[in-house]
Amino acid sequence: MISSRPQHNEPHPFPVIDNCLHIGGLALTRLAARIGKTPFYAYDRQLLTDKVRVLRDKLPADVHLHYAMKANPMPAVVQHMASLVDGLDVASAVEMHVALDTVMPAARISFAGPGKQESDLACAIAAGIVINLESELEMQRAARIGTQMGMVPQVAVRVNPDFELKSSGMKMSGGAKQFGIDAEQVPNVLKRMAGLDLAFMGFHIFSGSQNLKAESIMDAQEKSIALALDLAEHAPAPMQLLNIGGGFGIPYFPGEHALDVDAIGQNLAKLLHNAKSRLAGAQVILELGRYLVGEAGIYVCRVIDRKISRGQIFLVVDGGLHHHLAASGNFGQVIRKNYPVAVGNAMQHDALETVSVVGPLCTPLDLLADKMQLPHAEAGDLIVIFQSGAYGLSASPTHFLSQAAAAEVLV
Ligand SMILES: *Cc1c(COP(=O)(O)O)cnc(C)c1O
């Protein structure tokens, strides 16, 4: 029997059959038995596929879609995403090696991030991936290493624009930033690049993350294209790539609504049409992490103890902030809010009660749900945290208090 969604939560994309959440076509209880332990993260392969397909339908056909691996670097997820998108964006040498194990051609992998080591640059140059330059010193290093290796590194200039992405959860441009080269310095850097053995590919302009306002994203995209076209006048070669970033957010909390990607797609088509002659065939790229994978993943832990302290119910579970820092509210959040949570093996229950879900760590920060309305749960039940496909395990302090590791599966 398929029942409706629980009333106490935001909608989620997973079916509920016989009162049990299903992921990847499997009942959660059966998946837990298959994995053989809790806690675990589970990612739904079909949801990942659907998300990319639906998004592509809304974007101009000539825009390339890249997956920013840092959102979820699990190798199986990256393998799957590589078969769906046009490119991968990596932010460390380890991510680069995972990306190079996929079907993605090296020329469609780009490497961004400040503080790249010489060994990272050498690997990237040998692999033939595009290096997004974060500073002039990095440009000189890449050129020198390329010369030593007898190769011409492919480089793009990451620009710190003079505008910021309004209303984004995490601003990564505008003002003084450690990311990219300030827009006003770029013309001179490009002039000096002309004297180096580097293949100029284009620009990378990433202005922020977790944005749910289509108008803000549209505004940043318009400004990014205009800025890149201006800077391209100073470039030593024609622009072949223009990465205009991403920043597409997903709703986590009550009152947040899904991003209007229809509006963004239509506006982007207009922007590209207007700039067509000046873009002259440069490949326009959107790089998305969280938006592509965030909703397809859940974190699952088991209730170990149920206790009442001065009238408050606490469900003590075997997972916590060491696996899911973001759900505990300690990953850059200003105000702690509950992620959507459910009792995965008892999705519907007549008796809702107010409970706090806490982990095993000896710190009050280890809080996965604070005074939430949940169906009655006992030791042995499975607590599910939705919207956990991005910035989950890899964004958590997994060694803190030396608890057991979480499993990760793609189903
Ligand atoms: C973090 C990051 C991304 C991914 O951001 P999401 O919010 O997950 O889409 C993309 N590009 C760069 C350069 C980043 O630093």
Coordinates of C-alpha atoms and ligand atoms in Angstrom, one line a residue:
M1 CA 0.0 0.0 0.0
I2 CA 1.4 3.4 -1.0
S3 CA 0.6 6.0 1.6
S4 CA 0.9 9.7 1.4
R5 CA 3.8 11.8 2.7
P6 CA 4.0 12.5 6.4
Q7 CA 2.4 15.8 7.3
H8 CA 5.2 16.8 9.7
N9 CA 7.8 17.1 7.0
E10 CA 8.6 18.9 3.8
P11 CA 8.0 16.8 0.8
H12 CA 10.8 14.4 -0.2
P13 CA 11.2 12.4 -3.4
F14 CA 11.2 8.9 -1.9
P15 CA 8.2 6.5 -2.0
V16 CA 6.6 5.2 1.1
I17 CA 5.3 1.6 0.9
D18 CA 3.8 -0.2 3.9
N19 CA 4.8 2.6 6.1
C20 CA 8.5 2.2 5.2
L21 CA 10.6 4.6 3.2
H22 CA 12.0 3.1 0.0
I23 CA 15.3 4.2 -1.7
G24 CA 16.6 2.8 -5.0
G25 CA 13.6 0.4 -5.1
L26 CA 14.5 -1.1 -1.7
A27 CA 12.7 -0.9 1.6
L28 CA 15.0 1.0 4.0
T29 CA 14.9 -1.8 6.6
R30 CA 16.1 -4.3 3.9
L31 CA 18.8 -1.9 2.7
A32 CA 20.0 -1.5 6.3
A33 CA 20.1 -5.3 6.5
R34 CA 22.0 -5.5 3.2
I35 CA 24.6 -3.0 4.4
G36 CA 24.8 -4.8 7.7
K37 CA 25.3 -1.8 9.9
T38 CA 24.2 1.7 10.6
P39 CA 24.8 4.6 10.2
F40 CA 25.0 5.0 6.5
Y41 CA 24.4 7.4 3.7
A42 CA 22.4 6.1 0.7
Y43 CA 22.2 7.9 -2.6
D44 CA 19.5 7.1 -5.2
R45 CA 20.9 6.5 -8.7
Q46 CA 17.6 7.1 -10.5
L47 CA 17.0 10.3 -8.7
L48 CA 20.4 11.6 -9.8
T49 CA 19.6 10.6 -13.4
D50 CA 16.2 12.3 -13.3
K51 CA 17.6 15.5 -11.7
V52 CA 20.1 16.0 -14.5
R53 CA 17.6 15.2 -17.2
V54 CA 14.9 17.6 -15.9
L55 CA 17.5 20.4 -15.5
R56 CA 18.9 19.9 -19.0
D57 CA 15.4 20.2 -20.4
K58 CA 15.2 23.7 -18.9
L59 CA 18.6 24.9 -19.9
P60 CA 19.7 26.1 -23.3
A61 CA 20.9 23.1 -25.3
D62 CA 24.3 24.5 -25.9
V63 CA 25.1 25.1 -22.2
H64 CA 27.5 22.5 -20.8
L65 CA 26.6 21.1 -17.4
H66 CA 29.5 20.3 -15.0
Y67 CA 29.4 18.4 -11.7
A68 CA 31.3 20.0 -8.9
M69 CA 32.6 17.0 -7.1
K70 CA 33.2 18.5 -3.7
A71 CA 29.4 18.3 -3.1
N72 CA 29.7 14.5 -3.0
P73 CA 33.0 12.9 -4.0
M74 CA 32.0 9.3 -3.4
P75 CA 33.6 7.5 -6.3
A76 CA 30.5 5.5 -7.3
V77 CA 28.5 8.7 -7.3
V78 CA 31.1 10.5 -9.4
Q79 CA 31.2 7.6 -11.8
H80 CA 27.5 7.8 -12.3
M81 CA 27.5 11.6 -12.6
A82 CA 30.3 11.4 -15.2
S83 CA 28.0 9.5 -17.4
L84 CA 25.3 12.2 -17.2
V85 CA 27.1 15.5 -17.3
D86 CA 29.5 17.2 -19.7
G87 CA 32.4 17.8 -17.4
L88 CA 33.7 17.5 -13.8
D89 CA 35.1 20.2 -11.6
V90 CA 37.6 19.1 -9.0
A91 CA 39.0 21.1 -6.0
S92 CA 41.8 18.8 -4.8
A93 CA 44.3 16.3 -6.1
V94 CA 42.4 13.4 -4.7
E95 CA 39.2 14.6 -6.4
M96 CA 41.2 14.9 -9.6
H97 CA 42.3 11.3 -9.4
V98 CA 38.8 10.1 -8.8
A99 CA 37.6 12.2 -11.8
L100 CA 40.4 10.7 -14.0
D101 CA 39.1 7.2 -13.2
T102 CA 35.7 8.0 -14.9
V103 CA 34.8 8.1 -18.6
M104 CA 35.1 11.9 -18.6
P105 CA 37.8 13.1 -21.1
A106 CA 40.5 15.0 -19.2
A107 CA 39.9 18.1 -21.3
R108 CA 36.5 18.3 -19.7
I109 CA 37.8 18.2 -16.2
S110 CA 38.8 21.5 -14.5
F111 CA 40.7 22.0 -11.3
A112 CA 40.0 25.0 -9.1
G113 CA 40.9 26.0 -5.6
P114 CA 43.5 28.2 -3.9
G115 CA 46.8 26.8 -2.7
K116 CA 47.4 24.1 -5.3
Q117 CA 50.7 22.4 -4.6
E118 CA 53.4 22.0 -7.2
S119 CA 52.7 18.3 -7.3
D120 CA 49.0 18.9 -7.9
L121 CA 49.8 21.2 -10.8
A122 CA 52.2 18.7 -12.3
C123 CA 49.5 15.9 -12.1
A124 CA 47.0 18.2 -13.7
I125 CA 49.3 19.2 -16.5
A126 CA 50.3 15.6 -17.2
A127 CA 46.6 14.6 -17.2
G128 CA 45.7 17.4 -19.6
I129 CA 43.0 18.9 -17.5
V130 CA 42.2 22.6 -17.3
I131 CA 43.7 24.5 -14.4
N132 CA 41.6 27.4 -13.1
L133 CA 44.3 29.8 -12.0
E134 CA 43.8 31.4 -8.6
S135 CA 46.7 33.8 -8.5
E136 CA 49.6 35.1 -10.6
L137 CA 52.1 33.1 -8.7
E138 CA 50.1 30.0 -9.6
M139 CA 50.2 31.0 -13.2
Q140 CA 54.0 31.3 -13.1
R141 CA 54.3 28.0 -11.4
A142 CA 52.1 26.2 -13.9
A143 CA 54.2 27.7 -16.8
R144 CA 57.5 26.7 -15.2
I145 CA 56.3 23.1 -14.5
G146 CA 54.8 22.8 -18.0
T147 CA 58.2 23.9 -19.5
Q148 CA 60.0 21.3 -17.3
M149 CA 57.6 18.6 -18.5
G150 CA 57.7 19.7 -22.1
M151 CA 53.9 20.3 -22.1
V152 CA 51.8 23.4 -22.5
P153 CA 49.3 23.6 -19.6
Q154 CA 45.7 24.5 -20.4
V155 CA 44.6 27.3 -18.1
A156 CA 41.6 29.4 -17.3
V157 CA 41.7 32.5 -15.2
R158 CA 39.4 32.4 -12.1
V159 CA 38.1 35.9 -11.7
N160 CA 37.1 37.4 -8.4
P161 CA 34.4 39.7 -9.8
D162 CA 33.6 43.2 -8.5
F163 CA 30.0 42.0 -7.8
E164 CA 28.7 39.4 -5.4
L165 CA 25.9 36.9 -5.7
K166 CA 23.0 38.4 -3.8
S167 CA 21.1 36.3 -1.2
S168 CA 23.4 33.3 -1.5
G169 CA 24.1 31.0 1.5
M170 CA 27.8 31.3 1.0
K171 CA 29.4 34.3 -0.8
M172 CA 32.5 33.5 -2.7
S173 CA 33.1 36.7 -4.7
G174 CA 33.1 40.4 -4.5
G175 CA 35.3 42.4 -2.1
A176 CA 38.5 40.9 -0.8
K177 CA 38.5 37.1 -1.3
Q178 CA 41.1 34.3 -1.4
F179 CA 39.4 32.9 -4.5
G180 CA 40.5 33.9 -8.0
I181 CA 42.3 37.0 -9.3
D182 CA 40.6 40.4 -8.7
A183 CA 38.8 41.5 -11.9
E184 CA 40.8 44.7 -12.1
Q185 CA 44.1 42.9 -12.0
V186 CA 43.1 40.4 -14.7
P187 CA 44.0 42.5 -17.8
N188 CA 47.6 42.9 -16.6
V189 CA 47.9 39.2 -15.6
L190 CA 46.6 38.2 -19.1
K191 CA 49.3 40.5 -20.6
R192 CA 52.0 38.7 -18.7
M193 CA 50.4 35.3 -19.6
A194 CA 51.0 36.1 -23.3
G195 CA 54.8 35.8 -22.6
L196 CA 54.4 32.4 -21.0
D197 CA 54.0 28.9 -22.5
L198 CA 50.4 28.5 -21.4
A199 CA 47.3 27.7 -23.5
F200 CA 44.7 30.2 -22.4
M201 CA 41.3 28.5 -22.4
G202 CA 38.9 31.1 -20.8
F203 CA 37.5 32.3 -17.6
H204 CA 35.9 30.8 -14.4
I205 CA 33.6 33.1 -12.4
F206 CA 32.1 31.4 -9.4
S207 CA 30.3 33.8 -7.1
G208 CA 28.5 31.8 -4.5
S209 CA 26.5 28.8 -3.2
Q210 CA 23.1 27.7 -2.0
N211 CA 20.9 30.3 -3.6
L212 CA 17.2 29.9 -3.9
K213 CA 16.5 33.3 -5.6
A214 CA 16.3 32.9 -9.4
E215 CA 16.6 36.7 -9.9
S216 CA 19.9 36.8 -8.0
I217 CA 21.4 34.0 -10.1
M218 CA 20.2 35.6 -13.3
D219 CA 21.7 38.9 -12.3
A220 CA 25.1 37.2 -11.5
Q221 CA 25.0 35.3 -14.8
E222 CA 24.4 38.5 -16.8
K223 CA 27.2 40.3 -15.0
S224 CA 29.6 37.3 -15.3
I225 CA 29.1 37.1 -19.1
A226 CA 29.6 40.8 -19.5
L227 CA 32.7 40.8 -17.3
A228 CA 34.2 37.8 -19.2
L229 CA 33.6 39.5 -22.6
D230 CA 35.3 42.6 -21.4
L231 CA 38.3 40.7 -20.0
A232 CA 38.5 38.6 -23.1
E233 CA 39.7 41.7 -25.0
H234 CA 42.9 41.4 -23.1
A235 CA 43.4 37.7 -23.5
P236 CA 46.4 36.2 -25.4
A237 CA 44.0 33.8 -27.3
P238 CA 40.3 33.5 -28.1
M239 CA 38.1 32.4 -25.2
Q240 CA 37.1 28.8 -25.6
L241 CA 35.5 28.2 -22.1
L242 CA 33.4 30.4 -20.0
N243 CA 32.4 28.9 -16.7
I244 CA 29.8 31.1 -15.2
G245 CA 29.6 29.2 -11.9
G246 CA 26.4 27.9 -10.4
G247 CA 25.1 28.5 -7.0
F248 CA 21.8 26.7 -7.5
G249 CA 20.4 25.9 -4.0
I250 CA 17.9 23.3 -2.7
P251 CA 15.3 23.9 0.0
Y252 CA 16.2 22.5 3.5
F253 CA 13.9 24.3 5.9
P254 CA 10.2 25.0 6.2
G255 CA 9.3 28.1 4.2
E256 CA 12.1 27.5 1.6
H257 CA 11.0 26.8 -2.0
A258 CA 12.6 25.1 -4.9
L259 CA 14.6 27.3 -7.2
D260 CA 12.8 28.5 -10.3
V261 CA 15.1 27.0 -12.9
D262 CA 12.6 27.6 -15.7
A263 CA 13.2 31.3 -15.3
I264 CA 17.0 30.9 -15.1
G265 CA 17.0 28.7 -18.3
Q266 CA 14.9 31.2 -20.3
N267 CA 17.0 34.1 -19.2
L268 CA 20.2 32.3 -19.9
A269 CA 19.0 31.5 -23.4
K270 CA 18.3 35.3 -23.9
L271 CA 21.7 36.3 -22.5
L272 CA 23.6 33.8 -24.8
H273 CA 21.6 34.9 -27.8
N274 CA 22.4 38.6 -27.2
A275 CA 26.1 37.8 -26.7
K276 CA 26.3 35.2 -29.5
S277 CA 28.6 37.1 -31.8
R278 CA 31.0 38.2 -29.1
L279 CA 31.1 34.7 -27.5
A280 CA 32.1 33.4 -30.9
G281 CA 31.7 29.7 -30.1
A282 CA 33.1 29.8 -26.5
Q283 CA 31.6 26.9 -24.5
V284 CA 29.5 28.3 -21.7
I285 CA 29.6 26.1 -18.6
L286 CA 27.4 25.9 -15.5
E287 CA 29.0 24.0 -12.5
L288 CA 26.7 22.6 -10.0
G289 CA 27.2 20.4 -6.9
R290 CA 24.5 20.5 -4.3
Y291 CA 21.6 21.1 -6.7
L292 CA 22.4 17.9 -8.6
V293 CA 23.0 15.5 -5.7
G294 CA 21.7 17.0 -2.5
E295 CA 18.1 15.8 -2.7
A296 CA 19.0 12.2 -3.8
G297 CA 20.7 11.3 -0.6
I298 CA 19.7 10.3 2.9
Y299 CA 21.6 9.7 6.1
V300 CA 20.3 6.9 8.2
C301 CA 21.0 6.0 11.8
R302 CA 19.5 3.7 14.4
V303 CA 17.9 4.6 17.7
I304 CA 20.1 3.1 20.5
D305 CA 18.3 4.6 23.5
R306 CA 15.2 6.5 24.4
K307 CA 15.2 8.6 27.5
I308 CA 13.3 11.3 29.2
S309 CA 15.1 14.2 30.9
R310 CA 12.9 16.6 32.9
G311 CA 10.0 16.0 30.6
Q312 CA 11.9 16.1 27.3
I313 CA 12.2 13.0 25.1
F314 CA 15.7 12.2 23.7
L315 CA 16.3 9.6 21.0
V316 CA 20.0 8.7 21.2
V317 CA 21.1 7.4 17.9
D318 CA 24.3 5.7 16.6
G319 CA 25.2 8.6 14.2
G320 CA 25.8 12.3 14.7
L321 CA 27.7 15.4 13.8
H322 CA 30.8 13.4 13.1
H323 CA 29.1 12.0 10.0
H324 CA 26.7 14.9 9.3
L325 CA 28.0 18.2 10.5
A326 CA 25.6 20.2 8.3
A327 CA 22.5 18.6 9.9
S328 CA 23.8 19.4 13.3
G329 CA 23.8 23.1 12.2
N330 CA 27.5 23.6 12.5
F331 CA 28.5 23.8 8.9
G332 CA 28.5 27.5 8.4
Q333 CA 24.9 28.1 9.5
V334 CA 24.2 31.2 11.5
I335 CA 21.0 29.9 13.1
R336 CA 20.5 26.2 13.8
K337 CA 17.4 24.8 12.0
N338 CA 16.3 21.2 11.8
Y339 CA 16.9 19.3 8.5
P340 CA 13.8 17.3 7.4
V341 CA 13.8 14.2 9.5
A342 CA 11.6 11.0 9.6
V343 CA 11.4 7.6 11.2
G344 CA 12.1 5.6 8.1
N345 CA 10.5 2.4 9.2
A346 CA 7.4 4.1 10.7
M347 CA 6.7 6.9 8.3
Q348 CA 3.0 7.2 9.5
H349 CA 2.0 6.9 13.1
D350 CA -1.0 8.2 14.9
A351 CA 1.0 9.4 17.8
L352 CA 3.3 12.3 17.0
E353 CA 5.5 13.5 19.8
T354 CA 8.1 16.2 20.4
V355 CA 11.6 14.7 20.5
S356 CA 15.2 15.6 20.2
V357 CA 17.5 13.3 18.2
V358 CA 21.0 13.3 19.6
G359 CA 24.2 11.4 18.7
P360 CA 26.7 9.6 20.9
L361 CA 29.3 12.3 21.1
C362 CA 30.0 14.0 24.4
T363 CA 29.1 17.5 23.3
P364 CA 25.7 19.3 23.2
L365 CA 26.5 20.2 19.6
D366 CA 25.7 16.6 18.6
L367 CA 22.1 17.4 17.9
L368 CA 20.4 16.0 14.7
A369 CA 16.9 17.2 15.5
D370 CA 15.9 19.7 18.1
K371 CA 12.4 19.4 19.6
M372 CA 10.8 18.1 16.4
Q373 CA 7.4 16.5 15.9
L374 CA 8.1 12.8 15.0
P375 CA 6.2 9.6 15.1
H376 CA 6.8 7.6 18.2
A377 CA 10.2 5.8 17.9
E378 CA 11.9 3.2 20.1
A379 CA 15.4 1.6 20.2
G380 CA 16.0 -0.2 16.9
D381 CA 14.0 2.2 14.7
L382 CA 15.7 4.0 11.8
I383 CA 16.0 7.8 11.8
V384 CA 16.3 9.3 8.4
I385 CA 17.7 12.8 7.5
F386 CA 16.7 14.0 4.1
Q387 CA 18.5 16.5 1.8
S388 CA 21.8 14.7 2.7
G389 CA 23.3 13.9 -0.7
A390 CA 25.6 17.0 -0.7
Y391 CA 28.1 18.2 1.9
G392 CA 27.3 15.2 4.2
L393 CA 30.0 12.7 5.1
S394 CA 32.9 14.5 3.3
A395 CA 32.1 17.8 5.1
S396 CA 32.1 16.2 8.5
P397 CA 34.8 15.7 11.2
T398 CA 34.7 11.9 10.9
H399 CA 37.6 11.3 13.4
F400 CA 36.0 13.4 16.2
L401 CA 35.6 11.2 19.3
S402 CA 36.9 8.2 17.3
Q403 CA 33.4 6.8 16.6
A404 CA 32.9 4.1 13.9
A405 CA 32.8 5.2 10.3
A406 CA 29.5 5.6 8.3
A407 CA 28.9 3.4 5.3
E408 CA 28.0 4.9 1.9
V409 CA 26.0 3.2 -0.8
L410 CA 24.7 4.2 -4.2
V411 CA 21.4 2.3 -4.9
Ligands
LIG1 C1 31.8 24.7 -3.9 C2 31.9 25.0 -5.3 C3 31.0 24.6 -6.2 C4 29.8 23.8 -5.9 O1 28.9 24.6 -5.2 P1 27.4 24.0 -4.9 O2 26.8 25.0 -4.0 O3 27.5 22.7 -4.3 O4 26.7 23.9 -6.2 C5 31.2 24.8 -7.6 N1 32.3 25.5 -8.0 C6 33.2 26.0 -7.1 C7 34.4 26.7 -7.6 C8 33.1 25.7 -5.7 O5 34.0 26.2 -4.9

